């Protein structure tokens, strides 16, 4: 049980398709506990496994602070699949991997989803409002997608400065984050080998 560092934009693990979780294990159970602890510490309402550097199709969600969802227990979604969607709504989203950015995003208003819960039992759930929103945001993470991928090129260009600062790890956050990703190949090419023989 521990608070894990959160991986931020634009670490490659956040762009990769995650692997299916094959079976229940002590390792997965431990990861789930740590993910809840990490999410709560960062005051988040959803966290995907690849946001803590584990490329697995697993996400934890807790929307119980939201009006109308006080009785909603924390959810664990393993290998989630969206079965169907309905309607459309606009909501201002933020992301623990993209601190300092909040943008209005259009998504389906309701969603039907199938997944395995923490005890690996198959569950089907219909969600709306904030719960539907988080489920879709987290499932996107599991497919290597950020919420900013929905923004227009113009909106995205306005965020360019902030995104490149983030890429360099120049962030002010009140939760632990992973060190910025350094592309080893790029670094090497910037410092070519001298012709010393
Ligand atoms: Zn996110």
mmCIF file of C-alpha atoms and ligand atoms in Angstrom:
data_model
loop_
_atom_site.group_PDB
_atom_site.id
_atom_site.type_symbol
_atom_site.label_atom_id
_atom_site.label_comp_id
_atom_site.label_asym_id
_atom_site.label_seq_id
_atom_site.Cartn_x
_atom_site.Cartn_y
_atom_site.Cartn_z
ATOM 1 C CA UNK A 1 0.000 0.000 0.000
ATOM 2 C CA UNK A 2 1.591 3.202 -1.058
ATOM 3 C CA UNK A 3 1.078 6.476 -2.841
ATOM 4 C CA UNK A 4 2.502 6.088 -6.345
ATOM 5 C CA UNK A 5 3.931 8.887 -8.503
ATOM 6 C CA UNK A 6 1.526 9.953 -11.259
ATOM 7 C CA UNK A 7 2.840 9.960 -14.825
ATOM 8 C CA UNK A 8 2.164 13.199 -16.646
ATOM 9 C CA UNK A 9 2.045 14.450 -20.225
ATOM 10 C CA UNK A 10 3.643 13.207 -22.464
ATOM 11 C CA UNK A 11 5.129 10.018 -21.073
ATOM 12 C CA UNK A 12 4.892 7.226 -23.705
ATOM 13 C CA UNK A 13 3.100 4.882 -21.276
ATOM 14 C CA UNK A 14 0.114 7.257 -21.463
ATOM 15 C CA UNK A 15 -0.038 6.877 -25.249
ATOM 16 C CA UNK A 16 0.149 3.085 -25.325
ATOM 17 C CA UNK A 17 -2.807 0.725 -25.562
ATOM 18 C CA UNK A 18 -2.915 -1.073 -22.190
ATOM 19 C CA UNK A 19 -2.862 -4.872 -21.853
ATOM 20 C CA UNK A 20 -5.837 -6.874 -20.634
ATOM 21 C CA UNK A 21 -5.631 -8.071 -17.034
ATOM 22 C CA UNK A 22 -5.562 -11.862 -17.413
ATOM 23 C CA UNK A 23 -6.501 -12.959 -13.916
ATOM 24 C CA UNK A 24 -7.013 -11.947 -10.348
ATOM 25 C CA UNK A 25 -3.756 -11.890 -8.385
ATOM 26 C CA UNK A 26 -2.283 -10.506 -5.185
ATOM 27 C CA UNK A 27 -0.287 -8.119 -7.340
ATOM 28 C CA UNK A 28 -3.429 -6.689 -8.952
ATOM 29 C CA UNK A 29 -5.183 -6.457 -5.574
ATOM 30 C CA UNK A 30 -2.194 -4.532 -4.204
ATOM 31 C CA UNK A 31 -2.126 -2.239 -7.232
ATOM 32 C CA UNK A 32 -5.838 -1.450 -6.770
ATOM 33 C CA UNK A 33 -5.294 -0.447 -3.122
ATOM 34 C CA UNK A 34 -2.334 1.756 -4.072
ATOM 35 C CA UNK A 35 -4.289 3.339 -6.937
ATOM 36 C CA UNK A 36 -7.120 4.325 -4.584
ATOM 37 C CA UNK A 37 -4.608 5.764 -2.157
ATOM 38 C CA UNK A 38 -2.846 7.665 -4.957
ATOM 39 C CA UNK A 39 -6.134 9.003 -6.358
ATOM 40 C CA UNK A 40 -7.425 10.084 -2.931
ATOM 41 C CA UNK A 41 -4.148 11.792 -2.072
ATOM 42 C CA UNK A 42 -4.352 13.768 -5.336
ATOM 43 C CA UNK A 43 -8.076 14.480 -4.721
ATOM 44 C CA UNK A 44 -8.957 12.866 -8.043
ATOM 45 C CA UNK A 45 -12.192 11.088 -8.970
ATOM 46 C CA UNK A 46 -10.662 8.605 -11.413
ATOM 47 C CA UNK A 47 -7.264 7.056 -12.071
ATOM 48 C CA UNK A 48 -6.142 4.640 -14.792
ATOM 49 C CA UNK A 49 -3.333 2.125 -14.186
ATOM 50 C CA UNK A 50 -1.154 3.621 -16.921
ATOM 51 C CA UNK A 51 -1.289 6.944 -15.054
ATOM 52 C CA UNK A 52 0.855 5.217 -12.426
ATOM 53 C CA UNK A 53 3.036 3.624 -15.095
ATOM 54 C CA UNK A 54 1.350 0.197 -15.227
ATOM 55 C CA UNK A 55 0.135 -0.532 -18.742
ATOM 56 C CA UNK A 56 -2.929 -2.550 -17.697
ATOM 57 C CA UNK A 57 -6.642 -2.180 -18.531
ATOM 58 C CA UNK A 58 -7.632 -1.231 -15.011
ATOM 59 C CA UNK A 59 -9.119 1.927 -13.539
ATOM 60 C CA UNK A 60 -10.464 3.107 -10.181
ATOM 61 C CA UNK A 61 -13.245 5.667 -9.756
ATOM 62 C CA UNK A 62 -14.841 7.476 -6.808
ATOM 63 C CA UNK A 63 -17.504 10.106 -7.480
ATOM 64 C CA UNK A 64 -19.100 10.013 -4.013
ATOM 65 C CA UNK A 65 -18.281 13.710 -3.407
ATOM 66 C CA UNK A 66 -20.721 14.677 -6.169
ATOM 67 C CA UNK A 67 -24.308 15.595 -5.469
ATOM 68 C CA UNK A 68 -26.609 12.699 -6.214
ATOM 69 C CA UNK A 69 -23.756 10.183 -6.002
ATOM 70 C CA UNK A 70 -23.200 10.209 -2.229
ATOM 71 C CA UNK A 71 -24.169 6.535 -2.032
ATOM 72 C CA UNK A 72 -22.072 5.496 -5.032
ATOM 73 C CA UNK A 73 -19.382 3.119 -3.785
ATOM 74 C CA UNK A 74 -15.864 3.368 -5.215
ATOM 75 C CA UNK A 75 -15.606 1.376 -8.437
ATOM 76 C CA UNK A 76 -12.881 -0.839 -9.851
ATOM 77 C CA UNK A 77 -13.155 -1.439 -13.594
ATOM 78 C CA UNK A 78 -10.978 -4.228 -14.974
ATOM 79 C CA UNK A 79 -10.891 -4.711 -18.764
ATOM 80 C CA UNK A 80 -13.829 -2.300 -19.272
ATOM 81 C CA UNK A 81 -15.695 -2.183 -22.585
ATOM 82 C CA UNK A 82 -18.260 0.433 -23.584
ATOM 83 C CA UNK A 83 -21.428 -1.321 -24.765
ATOM 84 C CA UNK A 84 -23.343 1.727 -25.885
ATOM 85 C CA UNK A 85 -23.802 5.449 -25.447
ATOM 86 C CA UNK A 86 -26.678 7.887 -25.493
ATOM 87 C CA UNK A 87 -27.106 11.642 -25.816
ATOM 88 C CA UNK A 88 -24.533 14.361 -25.538
ATOM 89 C CA UNK A 89 -23.310 16.690 -22.807
ATOM 90 C CA UNK A 90 -20.615 19.289 -22.198
ATOM 91 C CA UNK A 91 -18.502 19.197 -19.050
ATOM 92 C CA UNK A 92 -15.278 20.870 -17.974
ATOM 93 C CA UNK A 93 -12.720 18.092 -17.577
ATOM 94 C CA UNK A 94 -9.369 18.021 -15.844
ATOM 95 C CA UNK A 95 -6.812 15.243 -15.591
ATOM 96 C CA UNK A 96 -4.206 14.266 -12.999
ATOM 97 C CA UNK A 97 -1.773 13.664 -15.890
ATOM 98 C CA UNK A 98 -2.437 17.123 -17.369
ATOM 99 C CA UNK A 99 -2.355 19.439 -14.368
ATOM 100 C CA UNK A 100 -3.278 23.107 -14.942
ATOM 101 C CA UNK A 101 -5.497 22.284 -17.929
ATOM 102 C CA UNK A 102 -9.290 22.287 -17.768
ATOM 103 C CA UNK A 103 -11.409 22.333 -20.905
ATOM 104 C CA UNK A 104 -15.031 21.848 -21.920
ATOM 105 C CA UNK A 105 -15.354 18.473 -23.607
ATOM 106 C CA UNK A 106 -18.374 17.074 -25.461
ATOM 107 C CA UNK A 107 -19.117 13.419 -24.776
ATOM 108 C CA UNK A 108 -22.121 11.082 -24.733
ATOM 109 C CA UNK A 109 -24.270 11.775 -21.668
ATOM 110 C CA UNK A 110 -25.014 8.169 -20.770
ATOM 111 C CA UNK A 111 -22.933 5.077 -21.150
ATOM 112 C CA UNK A 112 -23.367 1.336 -20.763
ATOM 113 C CA UNK A 113 -20.208 -0.458 -19.724
ATOM 114 C CA UNK A 114 -19.107 -4.026 -19.059
ATOM 115 C CA UNK A 115 -16.117 -4.883 -16.855
ATOM 116 C CA UNK A 116 -14.735 -7.173 -14.182
ATOM 117 C CA UNK A 117 -14.883 -5.820 -10.650
ATOM 118 C CA UNK A 118 -12.195 -6.155 -7.963
ATOM 119 C CA UNK A 119 -13.230 -9.766 -7.301
ATOM 120 C CA UNK A 120 -13.092 -10.458 -11.050
ATOM 121 C CA UNK A 121 -16.858 -10.833 -11.331
ATOM 122 C CA UNK A 122 -18.339 -9.627 -14.615
ATOM 123 C CA UNK A 123 -20.541 -6.571 -14.125
ATOM 124 C CA UNK A 124 -22.703 -4.477 -16.443
ATOM 125 C CA UNK A 125 -23.437 -0.908 -15.446
ATOM 126 C CA UNK A 126 -25.424 1.975 -16.869
ATOM 127 C CA UNK A 127 -24.077 5.357 -15.870
ATOM 128 C CA UNK A 128 -25.014 8.978 -16.424
ATOM 129 C CA UNK A 129 -23.849 12.456 -15.376
ATOM 130 C CA UNK A 130 -20.442 12.641 -13.661
ATOM 131 C CA UNK A 131 -20.075 8.859 -13.445
ATOM 132 C CA UNK A 132 -20.567 8.427 -17.221
ATOM 133 C CA UNK A 133 -18.078 11.235 -17.752
ATOM 134 C CA UNK A 134 -15.321 9.704 -15.593
ATOM 135 C CA UNK A 135 -15.842 6.206 -16.992
ATOM 136 C CA UNK A 136 -15.340 7.507 -20.536
ATOM 137 C CA UNK A 137 -12.319 9.643 -19.550
ATOM 138 C CA UNK A 138 -10.662 6.669 -17.822
ATOM 139 C CA UNK A 139 -11.414 4.165 -20.607
ATOM 140 C CA UNK A 140 -9.835 6.655 -23.023
ATOM 141 C CA UNK A 141 -6.664 6.564 -20.880
ATOM 142 C CA UNK A 142 -6.601 2.771 -21.203
ATOM 143 C CA UNK A 143 -6.569 3.243 -25.002
ATOM 144 C CA UNK A 144 -3.759 5.798 -24.865
ATOM 145 C CA UNK A 145 -6.003 8.819 -25.276
ATOM 146 C CA UNK A 146 -6.069 12.181 -23.444
ATOM 147 C CA UNK A 147 -9.136 14.393 -23.110
ATOM 148 C CA UNK A 148 -7.268 17.130 -24.976
ATOM 149 C CA UNK A 149 -7.336 14.884 -28.068
ATOM 150 C CA UNK A 150 -10.947 16.081 -28.483
ATOM 151 C CA UNK A 151 -9.934 19.734 -28.735
ATOM 152 C CA UNK A 152 -9.817 21.604 -32.024
ATOM 153 C CA UNK A 153 -6.347 22.341 -33.488
ATOM 154 C CA UNK A 154 -6.887 26.007 -32.565
ATOM 155 C CA UNK A 155 -7.708 25.278 -28.914
ATOM 156 C CA UNK A 156 -4.786 22.887 -28.776
ATOM 157 C CA UNK A 157 -2.397 25.473 -30.205
ATOM 158 C CA UNK A 158 -3.405 27.837 -27.379
ATOM 159 C CA UNK A 159 -2.247 25.200 -24.893
ATOM 160 C CA UNK A 160 1.079 24.633 -26.628
ATOM 161 C CA UNK A 161 3.201 26.592 -24.151
ATOM 162 C CA UNK A 162 1.658 24.915 -21.148
ATOM 163 C CA UNK A 163 2.001 21.481 -22.756
ATOM 164 C CA UNK A 164 5.677 21.910 -23.548
ATOM 165 C CA UNK A 165 6.366 23.155 -20.012
ATOM 166 C CA UNK A 166 4.559 20.048 -18.785
ATOM 167 C CA UNK A 167 6.619 17.889 -21.127
ATOM 168 C CA UNK A 168 9.764 19.302 -19.493
ATOM 169 C CA UNK A 169 8.375 18.505 -16.069
ATOM 170 C CA UNK A 170 7.890 22.149 -15.070
ATOM 171 C CA UNK A 171 4.800 21.565 -13.015
ATOM 172 C CA UNK A 172 3.415 22.738 -9.742
ATOM 173 C CA UNK A 173 1.324 20.010 -8.232
ATOM 174 C CA UNK A 174 0.483 18.974 -4.709
ATOM 175 C CA UNK A 175 0.929 15.241 -5.362
ATOM 176 C CA UNK A 176 3.951 13.118 -6.333
ATOM 177 C CA UNK A 177 4.646 12.865 -10.062
ATOM 178 C CA UNK A 178 7.055 10.684 -12.033
ATOM 179 C CA UNK A 179 10.219 12.372 -13.356
ATOM 180 C CA UNK A 180 9.800 13.806 -16.882
ATOM 181 C CA UNK A 181 10.364 11.298 -19.649
ATOM 182 C CA UNK A 182 13.690 11.642 -21.396
ATOM 183 C CA UNK A 183 13.968 10.255 -24.887
ATOM 184 C CA UNK A 184 17.355 8.540 -24.804
ATOM 185 C CA UNK A 185 17.678 8.411 -28.590
ATOM 186 C CA UNK A 186 16.988 12.137 -28.964
ATOM 187 C CA UNK A 187 19.436 12.960 -26.218
ATOM 188 C CA UNK A 188 22.142 10.924 -27.946
ATOM 189 C CA UNK A 189 21.596 12.598 -31.300
ATOM 190 C CA UNK A 190 21.985 16.023 -29.694
ATOM 191 C CA UNK A 191 25.420 15.008 -28.431
ATOM 192 C CA UNK A 192 27.007 13.185 -31.384
ATOM 193 C CA UNK A 193 29.943 10.948 -30.729
ATOM 194 C CA UNK A 194 33.224 12.708 -31.356
ATOM 195 C CA UNK A 195 35.617 11.161 -33.796
ATOM 196 C CA UNK A 196 37.916 9.908 -31.109
ATOM 197 C CA UNK A 197 39.521 6.626 -31.969
HETATM 198 ZN ZN1 LIG B 1 -7.097 11.701 -16.888
#
